[in-house]
């Protein structure tokens, strides 16, 4: 997908050139000649400043190093000690490395992130980080977080954007690689991936519960004991400020960042929003990743302008004295005015970009293919940017029947699962089904050849009265894991029932 910006053959707007400039000198026989105007697709390959993309490469990789350090101490408890892991559908073959392999895996991830930050063996390092992160992400469904999914997607995008053409070891070792520009599509590819969670997160918030203040009301009430601002969290106006403020922010932040006049105000709003989000909900590195990503919506040469400003602050006459290769503005490439249209390589690039963007737009909408409320059934919930939309309290009992012995008994999941695995499983039907299959396999290994497993799951959604989520008469061992609607998931008794106030 990398296209050399020097292959451009058209200009940013229609210009009138003397015929002598086109034919290589001499008198113009027929007067001035017009350059053709670029099509929208051709504009994707106009060269732009690489500076902002370089800064994002460094910031993203640095934040990944910080996050890996945070999780390094949790490797044993999360991936080595548990005897069972909730896998994603179609990825049952993904298993933790034996022995100390998981520690080695994290060290390789950290090394890859470090190489991405330095721009050393960039393509290989970015690919290794993407594959290694996806492997880690797929190991345990109970650890699913939307920001992990976003990191995996950004890592994939970074493989293809030429962010190592400047301020990198690769550019230092290979002078022919060095460039101060990248094609426009590289910048917009990253912007698109950053915009997707915001846009879909805002659309998902347009639902009855969120507009009534749930589950935000319950979450803020749980944090009412915090110093200084804690008592305010029980105020109704604060609840609605958080709910409607989050809705409007997600829907409007991308358009406001794209418009130059509102961009500075939107940037400040994004910093405040992510800072408050991180403080109130303790969501790790995610707010910092989004804050760094917001800078991608500024003009692509903003780091050079900032560098010049700082140089003036410290008393330098020019930034060139600090770092001439990075401070100098890129020169516009010289191109032939007669060559128009996309090359074959450029057409392939456009096709791949279009396919990827179409998937990112359509895949989060797949929950509309399932019956019922996705917040209840969870079918199509993951990978859809439905962030912080539901709060569930549940109790699940697993009843096992051996027809040959004609007896039924209850199995305690604590014999098999950690506390954090049980907490996630009890509210997610697909994970309950997966554990039921695992439980049946374990009992068969103990000599119970024909075993049946049923689940009695009472679930409360966003403060509603608890009701059964799974058909208690369904033998879950006979229900296959699949992407099709699950008939054993019971619908909500009254989806229009408003949540009960918890304050």
Short mmCIF file of C-alpha atoms in Angstrom, two decimals:
data_model
loop_
_atom_site.label_atom_id
_atom_site.label_comp_id
_atom_site.label_asym_id
_atom_site.label_seq_id
_atom_site.Cartn_x
_atom_site.Cartn_y
_atom_site.Cartn_z
CA UNK A 1 0.00 0.00 0.00
CA UNK A 2 3.06 2.33 0.23
CA UNK A 3 3.16 4.61 -2.78
CA UNK A 4 6.17 6.79 -3.53
CA UNK A 5 5.07 10.38 -3.45
CA UNK A 6 7.56 11.32 -6.18
CA UNK A 7 5.44 9.49 -8.76
CA UNK A 8 2.74 12.17 -8.66
CA UNK A 9 1.85 13.65 -11.97
CA UNK A 10 -0.89 16.17 -11.24
CA UNK A 11 -1.16 19.40 -9.27
CA UNK A 12 -3.34 20.57 -6.43
CA UNK A 13 -5.46 22.86 -8.62
CA UNK A 14 -5.78 23.79 -12.27
CA UNK A 15 -2.84 25.94 -13.32
CA UNK A 16 -1.91 27.59 -16.60
CA UNK A 17 1.64 26.90 -17.79
CA UNK A 18 3.52 28.11 -20.85
CA UNK A 19 3.81 25.52 -23.58
CA UNK A 20 7.59 25.85 -23.42
CA UNK A 21 7.53 24.49 -19.87
CA UNK A 22 5.73 21.40 -21.10
CA UNK A 23 7.71 20.64 -24.21
CA UNK A 24 11.06 21.20 -22.59
CA UNK A 25 11.85 24.74 -23.80
CA UNK A 26 11.48 26.79 -26.92
CA UNK A 27 8.77 29.17 -27.97
CA UNK A 28 5.20 28.30 -27.28
CA UNK A 29 3.46 27.55 -30.54
CA UNK A 30 -0.08 27.41 -29.27
CA UNK A 31 -0.16 29.64 -26.19
CA UNK A 32 -0.63 28.57 -22.57
CA UNK A 33 -1.60 25.01 -21.67
CA UNK A 34 -3.86 24.09 -18.71
CA UNK A 35 -2.87 21.45 -16.22
CA UNK A 36 -5.71 19.06 -15.49
CA UNK A 37 -7.40 19.32 -12.10
CA UNK A 38 -6.95 16.35 -9.77
CA UNK A 39 -9.78 13.95 -9.13
CA UNK A 40 -10.63 13.13 -5.49
CA UNK A 41 -8.78 9.82 -5.78
CA UNK A 42 -5.69 11.47 -7.21
CA UNK A 43 -5.61 13.85 -4.25
CA UNK A 44 -4.97 10.85 -2.00
CA UNK A 45 -1.46 10.72 -3.45
CA UNK A 46 -0.56 14.40 -3.12
CA UNK A 47 2.59 14.65 -0.95
CA UNK A 48 2.14 16.21 2.49
CA UNK A 49 4.44 16.81 5.42
CA UNK A 50 5.53 13.67 7.27
CA UNK A 51 6.11 15.43 10.59
CA UNK A 52 2.79 14.66 12.32
CA UNK A 53 2.94 11.01 11.29
CA UNK A 54 6.45 10.70 12.73
CA UNK A 55 5.31 12.23 16.02
CA UNK A 56 2.37 9.82 16.20
CA UNK A 57 4.67 6.87 15.51
CA UNK A 58 6.93 7.83 18.41
CA UNK A 59 4.07 8.66 20.81
CA UNK A 60 2.09 5.52 20.03
CA UNK A 61 5.08 3.21 20.42
CA UNK A 62 6.12 4.92 23.66
CA UNK A 63 2.63 4.51 25.13
CA UNK A 64 2.68 0.84 24.13
CA UNK A 65 5.92 0.39 26.06
CA UNK A 66 4.30 1.94 29.12
CA UNK A 67 1.24 -0.29 28.79
CA UNK A 68 3.34 -3.44 28.36
CA UNK A 69 5.25 -2.54 31.50
CA UNK A 70 1.97 -2.15 33.39
CA UNK A 71 0.75 -5.60 32.34
CA UNK A 72 4.05 -7.42 32.74
CA UNK A 73 3.40 -8.06 36.43
CA UNK A 74 -0.04 -9.54 35.65
CA UNK A 75 1.18 -12.21 33.22
CA UNK A 76 1.26 -15.05 35.71
CA UNK A 77 -2.17 -14.40 37.24
CA UNK A 78 -3.82 -13.81 33.88
CA UNK A 79 -2.26 -16.26 31.43
CA UNK A 80 -0.29 -18.91 33.35
CA UNK A 81 -2.20 -19.74 36.53
CA UNK A 82 -5.76 -20.16 35.14
CA UNK A 83 -6.45 -23.68 33.90
CA UNK A 84 -9.11 -22.47 31.46
CA UNK A 85 -9.25 -19.51 29.11
CA UNK A 86 -12.28 -18.05 27.35
CA UNK A 87 -11.30 -17.98 23.69
CA UNK A 88 -12.92 -16.06 20.85
CA UNK A 89 -15.07 -17.92 18.36
CA UNK A 90 -12.83 -19.35 15.64
CA UNK A 91 -9.66 -18.87 17.68
CA UNK A 92 -9.77 -21.84 20.03
CA UNK A 93 -6.31 -22.78 18.79
CA UNK A 94 -4.77 -19.69 20.43
CA UNK A 95 -3.20 -20.86 23.68
CA UNK A 96 -0.67 -19.32 26.11
CA UNK A 97 2.96 -20.22 25.59
CA UNK A 98 4.21 -22.99 27.89
CA UNK A 99 6.60 -22.31 30.73
CA UNK A 100 7.98 -18.79 30.76
CA UNK A 101 6.93 -18.27 27.15
CA UNK A 102 4.45 -15.52 27.99
CA UNK A 103 7.17 -13.46 29.66
CA UNK A 104 9.34 -13.87 26.58
CA UNK A 105 6.37 -12.90 24.42
CA UNK A 106 5.93 -9.62 26.30
CA UNK A 107 9.65 -8.87 26.01
CA UNK A 108 9.47 -9.42 22.23
CA UNK A 109 6.45 -7.09 22.08
CA UNK A 110 8.36 -4.45 24.03
CA UNK A 111 11.37 -4.81 21.72
CA UNK A 112 9.13 -4.46 18.66
CA UNK A 113 7.47 -1.33 20.12
CA UNK A 114 10.90 0.13 20.87
CA UNK A 115 12.03 -0.50 17.29
CA UNK A 116 8.86 1.14 15.97
CA UNK A 117 9.55 4.16 18.15
CA UNK A 118 13.11 4.44 16.78
CA UNK A 119 12.04 3.60 13.24
CA UNK A 120 14.48 0.68 13.12
CA UNK A 121 13.49 -2.21 10.83
CA UNK A 122 10.17 -0.42 10.97
CA UNK A 123 8.02 -2.61 8.73
CA UNK A 124 9.20 -5.82 10.37
CA UNK A 125 8.88 -4.37 13.88
CA UNK A 126 5.39 -3.02 13.22
CA UNK A 127 4.29 -6.38 11.82
CA UNK A 128 5.75 -8.28 14.78
CA UNK A 129 4.04 -5.94 17.21
CA UNK A 130 0.69 -6.26 15.45
CA UNK A 131 0.81 -10.07 15.33
CA UNK A 132 2.14 -10.35 18.87
CA UNK A 133 -0.45 -7.98 20.27
CA UNK A 134 -3.29 -9.77 18.48
CA UNK A 135 -2.06 -13.08 19.91
CA UNK A 136 -2.09 -11.60 23.41
CA UNK A 137 -5.50 -10.02 22.80
CA UNK A 138 -7.04 -13.31 21.60
CA UNK A 139 -5.80 -15.37 24.54
CA UNK A 140 -8.54 -14.38 26.99
CA UNK A 141 -12.01 -13.13 26.07
CA UNK A 142 -12.68 -12.21 29.69
CA UNK A 143 -10.05 -9.47 29.31
CA UNK A 144 -11.71 -7.86 26.29
CA UNK A 145 -11.49 -4.09 26.22
CA UNK A 146 -12.43 -1.78 23.36
CA UNK A 147 -9.13 0.03 23.66
CA UNK A 148 -7.22 -3.25 23.18
CA UNK A 149 -9.14 -3.75 19.96
CA UNK A 150 -8.35 -0.19 18.88
CA UNK A 151 -4.65 -0.69 19.61
CA UNK A 152 -4.68 -3.82 17.44
CA UNK A 153 -6.26 -1.86 14.58
CA UNK A 154 -3.87 1.08 14.88
CA UNK A 155 -0.96 -1.37 14.96
CA UNK A 156 -2.23 -2.86 11.71
CA UNK A 157 -2.54 0.57 10.10
CA UNK A 158 0.98 1.51 11.17
CA UNK A 159 2.41 -1.39 9.18
CA UNK A 160 1.41 0.26 5.92
CA UNK A 161 1.90 3.98 6.51
CA UNK A 162 5.50 5.05 5.70
CA UNK A 163 6.14 6.64 9.09
CA UNK A 164 9.86 5.75 9.01
CA UNK A 165 10.93 8.04 6.18
CA UNK A 166 12.15 10.71 8.62
CA UNK A 167 13.53 10.86 12.15
CA UNK A 168 14.28 7.14 12.09
CA UNK A 169 17.20 4.76 12.13
CA UNK A 170 15.98 3.34 8.83
CA UNK A 171 16.23 6.76 7.15
CA UNK A 172 19.70 7.23 8.61
CA UNK A 173 20.94 3.83 7.43
CA UNK A 174 19.21 4.04 4.04
CA UNK A 175 19.46 7.58 2.63
CA UNK A 176 17.37 6.61 -0.39
CA UNK A 177 14.43 5.98 1.95
CA UNK A 178 14.67 9.43 3.50
CA UNK A 179 11.84 11.82 2.64
CA UNK A 180 10.03 14.74 4.21
CA UNK A 181 6.67 13.87 2.64
CA UNK A 182 4.18 11.04 2.55
CA UNK A 183 1.11 10.51 0.38
CA UNK A 184 -2.05 12.14 1.72
CA UNK A 185 -3.75 8.77 2.15
CA UNK A 186 -1.30 7.85 4.91
CA UNK A 187 -2.49 10.71 7.11
CA UNK A 188 -6.17 10.11 6.39
CA UNK A 189 -5.81 6.37 6.95
CA UNK A 190 -4.72 7.04 10.54
CA UNK A 191 -7.36 9.74 11.00
CA UNK A 192 -10.08 7.41 9.81
CA UNK A 193 -9.09 4.68 12.26
CA UNK A 194 -9.09 7.17 15.13
CA UNK A 195 -12.46 8.61 14.11
CA UNK A 196 -14.28 5.26 13.95
CA UNK A 197 -14.52 4.64 17.75
CA UNK A 198 -15.72 8.19 18.36
CA UNK A 199 -18.42 8.14 15.70
CA UNK A 200 -19.79 4.67 16.47
CA UNK A 201 -19.46 5.28 20.21
CA UNK A 202 -21.67 8.35 19.85
CA UNK A 203 -24.25 6.63 17.65
CA UNK A 204 -24.49 3.74 20.12
CA UNK A 205 -25.29 6.17 22.95
CA UNK A 206 -28.51 7.23 21.25
CA UNK A 207 -30.64 4.75 23.18
CA UNK A 208 -33.31 4.95 25.87
CA UNK A 209 -31.17 3.92 28.82
CA UNK A 210 -28.32 6.31 28.09
CA UNK A 211 -30.68 9.24 27.51
CA UNK A 212 -32.25 8.51 30.91
CA UNK A 213 -28.84 8.60 32.59
CA UNK A 214 -28.17 4.88 32.90
CA UNK A 215 -25.81 3.24 33.51
CA UNK A 216 -23.87 6.46 34.19
CA UNK A 217 -26.01 7.14 37.25
CA UNK A 218 -25.02 3.83 38.87
CA UNK A 219 -21.33 4.21 38.03
CA UNK A 220 -21.10 7.73 39.42
CA UNK A 221 -22.94 6.66 42.58
CA UNK A 222 -20.27 4.00 43.13
CA UNK A 223 -17.64 6.75 43.08
CA UNK A 224 -19.44 9.17 45.40
CA UNK A 225 -16.91 8.51 48.16
CA UNK A 226 -14.02 10.08 46.26
CA UNK A 227 -12.55 13.24 47.79
CA UNK A 228 -13.48 16.74 46.62
CA UNK A 229 -15.74 15.92 43.65
CA UNK A 230 -17.23 12.65 44.92
CA UNK A 231 -20.35 14.18 46.56
CA UNK A 232 -21.26 15.85 43.25
CA UNK A 233 -21.57 12.45 41.56
CA UNK A 234 -24.92 11.89 43.26
CA UNK A 235 -26.42 15.05 41.76
CA UNK A 236 -28.84 14.50 38.90
CA UNK A 237 -27.49 17.42 36.89
CA UNK A 238 -24.02 15.90 37.05
CA UNK A 239 -25.36 12.54 35.86
CA UNK A 240 -26.99 14.15 32.84
CA UNK A 241 -23.92 16.29 32.16
CA UNK A 242 -21.84 13.12 31.94
CA UNK A 243 -24.40 11.25 29.84
CA UNK A 244 -25.29 13.96 27.34
CA UNK A 245 -21.80 15.42 27.39
CA UNK A 246 -20.34 12.06 26.40
CA UNK A 247 -22.95 11.63 23.68
CA UNK A 248 -22.34 15.06 22.15
CA UNK A 249 -18.58 14.75 22.47
CA UNK A 250 -18.43 11.44 20.60
CA UNK A 251 -20.73 12.67 17.85
CA UNK A 252 -19.13 16.09 17.33
CA UNK A 253 -15.44 15.78 18.18
CA UNK A 254 -14.34 14.49 14.76
CA UNK A 255 -16.16 17.17 12.69
CA UNK A 256 -14.92 19.87 15.08
CA UNK A 257 -11.34 18.63 14.78
CA UNK A 258 -11.57 18.57 11.00
CA UNK A 259 -12.76 22.20 10.81
CA UNK A 260 -9.83 24.56 11.23
CA UNK A 261 -11.79 27.26 13.04
CA UNK A 262 -13.02 24.92 15.80
CA UNK A 263 -9.96 22.66 15.94
CA UNK A 264 -8.14 24.38 18.85
CA UNK A 265 -11.27 24.37 21.00
CA UNK A 266 -12.02 20.75 20.06
CA UNK A 267 -8.47 19.77 20.97
CA UNK A 268 -8.77 21.32 24.43
CA UNK A 269 -12.16 19.63 24.86
CA UNK A 270 -10.64 16.28 23.86
CA UNK A 271 -7.83 16.65 26.38
CA UNK A 272 -10.29 17.50 29.16
CA UNK A 273 -12.67 14.72 28.18
CA UNK A 274 -9.95 12.06 28.13
CA UNK A 275 -8.42 13.33 31.36
CA UNK A 276 -11.79 13.22 33.18
CA UNK A 277 -12.54 9.83 31.65
CA UNK A 278 -9.23 8.43 32.87
CA UNK A 279 -9.62 9.89 36.35
CA UNK A 280 -13.23 8.82 36.94
CA UNK A 281 -13.16 5.37 35.36
CA UNK A 282 -9.47 4.36 35.63
CA UNK A 283 -9.21 2.95 32.10
CA UNK A 284 -5.44 2.75 31.88
CA UNK A 285 -3.50 4.05 28.92
CA UNK A 286 -6.52 4.55 26.64
CA UNK A 287 -7.12 8.29 27.35
CA UNK A 288 -3.47 9.05 26.62
CA UNK A 289 -3.58 7.14 23.33
CA UNK A 290 -6.65 9.09 22.24
CA UNK A 291 -5.12 12.39 23.34
CA UNK A 292 -2.01 11.69 21.26
CA UNK A 293 -4.15 10.57 18.33
CA UNK A 294 -6.10 13.84 18.43
CA UNK A 295 -2.97 15.68 17.26
CA UNK A 296 -3.26 13.88 13.93
CA UNK A 297 -6.16 16.18 13.03
CA UNK A 298 -3.95 19.26 13.03
CA UNK A 299 -2.07 20.39 9.93
CA UNK A 300 0.55 17.76 9.08
CA UNK A 301 3.43 20.21 9.61
CA UNK A 302 2.39 21.21 13.14
CA UNK A 303 5.50 19.64 14.76
CA UNK A 304 7.75 21.85 12.59
CA UNK A 305 5.78 24.96 13.53
CA UNK A 306 5.91 23.96 17.18
CA UNK A 307 9.65 23.36 16.87
CA UNK A 308 10.17 26.83 15.43
CA UNK A 309 8.08 28.36 18.20
CA UNK A 310 10.11 26.56 20.88
CA UNK A 311 13.33 27.62 19.15
CA UNK A 312 12.24 31.25 19.40
CA UNK A 313 11.34 30.72 23.06
CA UNK A 314 14.82 29.42 23.90
CA UNK A 315 16.49 32.13 21.82
CA UNK A 316 17.52 30.28 18.68
CA UNK A 317 17.21 32.20 15.44
CA UNK A 318 16.20 29.17 13.38
CA UNK A 319 15.18 25.63 14.08
CA UNK A 320 17.75 24.50 11.51
CA UNK A 321 20.43 24.88 14.16
CA UNK A 322 18.66 22.30 16.25
CA UNK A 323 17.94 19.66 13.64
CA UNK A 324 18.19 20.80 10.02
CA UNK A 325 16.81 17.65 8.46
CA UNK A 326 13.66 17.72 10.56
CA UNK A 327 13.16 21.47 10.74
CA UNK A 328 13.40 22.19 7.04
CA UNK A 329 10.10 22.30 5.25
CA UNK A 330 9.79 19.64 2.55
CA UNK A 331 10.23 20.74 -1.01
CA UNK A 332 7.42 20.12 -3.45
CA UNK A 333 8.33 17.31 -5.83
CA UNK A 334 8.70 18.12 -9.50
CA UNK A 335 6.26 16.22 -11.69
CA UNK A 336 5.24 16.14 -15.30
CA UNK A 337 2.06 18.12 -16.03
CA UNK A 338 1.05 15.86 -18.88
CA UNK A 339 0.74 12.58 -16.94
CA UNK A 340 -2.68 12.15 -15.36
CA UNK A 341 -4.73 9.40 -13.77
CA UNK A 342 -3.76 6.74 -11.26
CA UNK A 343 -1.06 4.20 -11.82
CA UNK A 344 -1.81 0.53 -11.39
CA UNK A 345 -0.11 0.50 -8.00
CA UNK A 346 -2.14 3.50 -6.88
CA UNK A 347 -5.39 1.87 -7.99
CA UNK A 348 -4.53 -1.21 -5.93
CA UNK A 349 -3.82 1.04 -2.95
CA UNK A 350 -7.19 2.78 -3.32
CA UNK A 351 -8.99 -0.57 -3.59
CA UNK A 352 -7.36 -1.95 -0.44
CA UNK A 353 -8.06 1.24 1.50
CA UNK A 354 -11.70 1.20 0.38
CA UNK A 355 -12.13 -2.45 1.39
CA UNK A 356 -10.62 -1.85 4.83
CA UNK A 357 -12.71 1.26 5.48
CA UNK A 358 -15.89 -0.49 4.33
CA UNK A 359 -15.25 -3.32 6.79
CA UNK A 360 -14.66 -0.85 9.64
CA UNK A 361 -17.97 0.85 8.85
CA UNK A 362 -20.10 -2.27 8.35
CA UNK A 363 -18.74 -4.67 10.98
CA UNK A 364 -19.86 -2.59 14.01
CA UNK A 365 -23.43 -2.65 12.62
CA UNK A 366 -23.74 -6.43 12.56
CA UNK A 367 -25.73 -6.48 15.83
CA UNK A 368 -28.76 -5.31 13.80
CA UNK A 369 -28.77 -8.77 12.21
CA UNK A 370 -29.59 -10.34 15.58
CA UNK A 371 -32.98 -10.27 17.32
CA UNK A 372 -33.40 -8.54 20.64
CA UNK A 373 -31.47 -5.83 22.45
CA UNK A 374 -27.72 -6.23 21.95
CA UNK A 375 -27.09 -4.92 25.47
CA UNK A 376 -29.04 -7.93 26.75
CA UNK A 377 -28.09 -10.72 24.36
CA UNK A 378 -24.48 -9.51 23.77
CA UNK A 379 -24.74 -10.82 20.19
CA UNK A 380 -22.71 -8.44 18.05
CA UNK A 381 -21.62 -6.38 21.06
CA UNK A 382 -17.86 -6.88 20.90
CA UNK A 383 -15.82 -5.04 18.24
CA UNK A 384 -18.71 -2.58 17.75
CA UNK A 385 -17.53 0.35 19.90
CA UNK A 386 -20.50 0.02 22.24
CA UNK A 387 -18.57 1.52 25.13
CA UNK A 388 -19.95 1.85 28.66
CA UNK A 389 -23.55 1.34 27.57
CA UNK A 390 -24.67 -1.32 30.01
CA UNK A 391 -24.17 -2.45 33.55
CA UNK A 392 -25.21 -5.97 34.46
CA UNK A 393 -25.53 -7.76 37.77
CA UNK A 394 -25.99 -11.51 37.54
CA UNK A 395 -25.97 -14.79 39.38
CA UNK A 396 -25.47 -18.02 37.47
CA UNK A 397 -25.95 -21.59 38.66
CA UNK A 398 -24.73 -24.53 36.60
CA UNK A 399 -26.86 -27.68 36.97
CA UNK A 400 -25.40 -30.95 35.71
CA UNK A 401 -27.52 -34.00 34.97
CA UNK A 402 -26.30 -37.57 34.41
CA UNK A 403 -29.22 -39.49 32.80
CA UNK A 404 -27.60 -42.86 33.52
CA UNK A 405 -27.29 -42.15 37.22
CA UNK A 406 -30.60 -40.27 37.21
CA UNK A 407 -29.27 -37.47 39.36
CA UNK A 408 -28.69 -33.74 39.06
CA UNK A 409 -26.19 -31.67 41.01
CA UNK A 410 -24.81 -28.12 41.00
CA UNK A 411 -21.25 -27.33 40.02
CA UNK A 412 -19.49 -24.31 41.51
CA UNK A 413 -17.59 -22.37 38.77
CA UNK A 414 -15.06 -21.32 41.41
CA UNK A 415 -13.53 -24.76 41.05
CA UNK A 416 -12.48 -23.86 37.50
CA UNK A 417 -12.43 -20.08 37.08
CA UNK A 418 -10.73 -17.09 38.66
CA UNK A 419 -12.83 -14.32 40.21
CA UNK A 420 -12.33 -11.97 37.24
CA UNK A 421 -13.26 -14.73 34.79
CA UNK A 422 -16.47 -15.47 36.70
CA UNK A 423 -17.35 -11.79 36.86
CA UNK A 424 -17.18 -11.47 33.08
CA UNK A 425 -18.82 -14.82 32.32
CA UNK A 426 -21.97 -14.39 34.39
CA UNK A 427 -23.30 -11.55 32.20
CA UNK A 428 -22.26 -12.87 28.78
CA UNK A 429 -24.27 -15.75 27.28
CA UNK A 430 -21.59 -16.83 24.80
CA UNK A 431 -19.06 -17.24 27.62
CA UNK A 432 -21.58 -19.18 29.70
CA UNK A 433 -22.02 -21.54 26.76
CA UNK A 434 -18.27 -21.95 26.35
CA UNK A 435 -17.81 -22.78 30.01
CA UNK A 436 -20.70 -25.27 29.87
CA UNK A 437 -18.90 -27.09 27.03
CA UNK A 438 -15.66 -27.10 29.01
CA UNK A 439 -17.45 -28.35 32.12
CA UNK A 440 -19.07 -31.17 30.14
CA UNK A 441 -15.71 -32.21 28.66
CA UNK A 442 -14.16 -32.28 32.12
CA UNK A 443 -17.00 -34.42 33.53
CA UNK A 444 -16.80 -36.81 30.59
CA UNK A 445 -13.12 -37.26 31.34
CA UNK A 446 -14.15 -38.23 34.87
CA UNK A 447 -16.39 -41.02 33.56
CA UNK A 448 -19.73 -39.30 32.98
CA UNK A 449 -20.18 -40.29 29.34
CA UNK A 450 -23.61 -38.76 28.73
CA UNK A 451 -23.79 -35.45 30.56
CA UNK A 452 -26.16 -32.50 30.37
CA UNK A 453 -25.41 -28.96 31.53
CA UNK A 454 -28.00 -26.27 32.15
CA UNK A 455 -27.61 -22.71 33.40
CA UNK A 456 -29.95 -20.67 35.55
CA UNK A 457 -28.84 -17.07 34.99
CA UNK A 458 -30.70 -14.21 36.65
CA UNK A 459 -29.51 -10.92 35.18
CA UNK A 460 -30.31 -7.27 35.89
CA UNK A 461 -29.59 -4.81 33.07
CA UNK A 462 -28.95 -1.17 33.97
CA UNK A 463 -30.83 -1.41 37.25
CA UNK A 464 -33.89 -3.27 35.98
CA UNK A 465 -35.35 -6.14 38.04
CA UNK A 466 -33.45 -9.37 37.46
CA UNK A 467 -34.86 -11.87 34.98
CA UNK A 468 -33.74 -15.06 33.29
CA UNK A 469 -31.31 -14.53 30.44
CA UNK A 470 -30.86 -18.18 29.40
CA UNK A 471 -33.47 -20.88 28.90
CA UNK A 472 -33.07 -23.04 32.05
CA UNK A 473 -34.38 -26.09 30.17
CA UNK A 474 -31.81 -25.89 27.38
CA UNK A 475 -29.03 -28.44 27.47
CA UNK A 476 -26.08 -26.22 26.62
CA UNK A 477 -23.91 -29.16 25.63
CA UNK A 478 -26.19 -29.59 22.61
CA UNK A 479 -25.91 -25.92 21.61
CA UNK A 480 -22.98 -25.22 19.28
CA UNK A 481 -20.90 -22.07 19.42
CA UNK A 482 -21.68 -20.10 16.29
CA UNK A 483 -22.15 -16.65 14.82
CA UNK A 484 -25.87 -17.29 14.24
CA UNK A 485 -28.60 -16.08 16.63
CA UNK A 486 -28.78 -18.25 19.74
CA UNK A 487 -32.28 -19.66 20.39
CA UNK A 488 -31.37 -20.50 24.00
CA UNK A 489 -30.97 -16.81 24.93
CA UNK A 490 -34.26 -15.51 26.32
CA UNK A 491 -35.43 -12.03 25.31
CA UNK A 492 -35.96 -9.35 27.91
CA UNK A 493 -39.45 -9.69 29.36
CA UNK A 494 -40.17 -5.99 28.81
CA UNK A 495 -37.47 -4.14 26.83
CA UNK A 496 -39.34 -0.82 27.31
CA UNK A 497 -39.17 -1.13 31.10
CA UNK A 498 -37.16 1.84 32.38
CA UNK A 499 -34.24 1.20 34.71
CA UNK A 500 -34.89 1.78 38.38
CA UNK A 501 -33.21 4.82 39.91
CA UNK A 502 -30.34 3.82 42.21
CA UNK A 503 -29.67 7.14 43.87
#
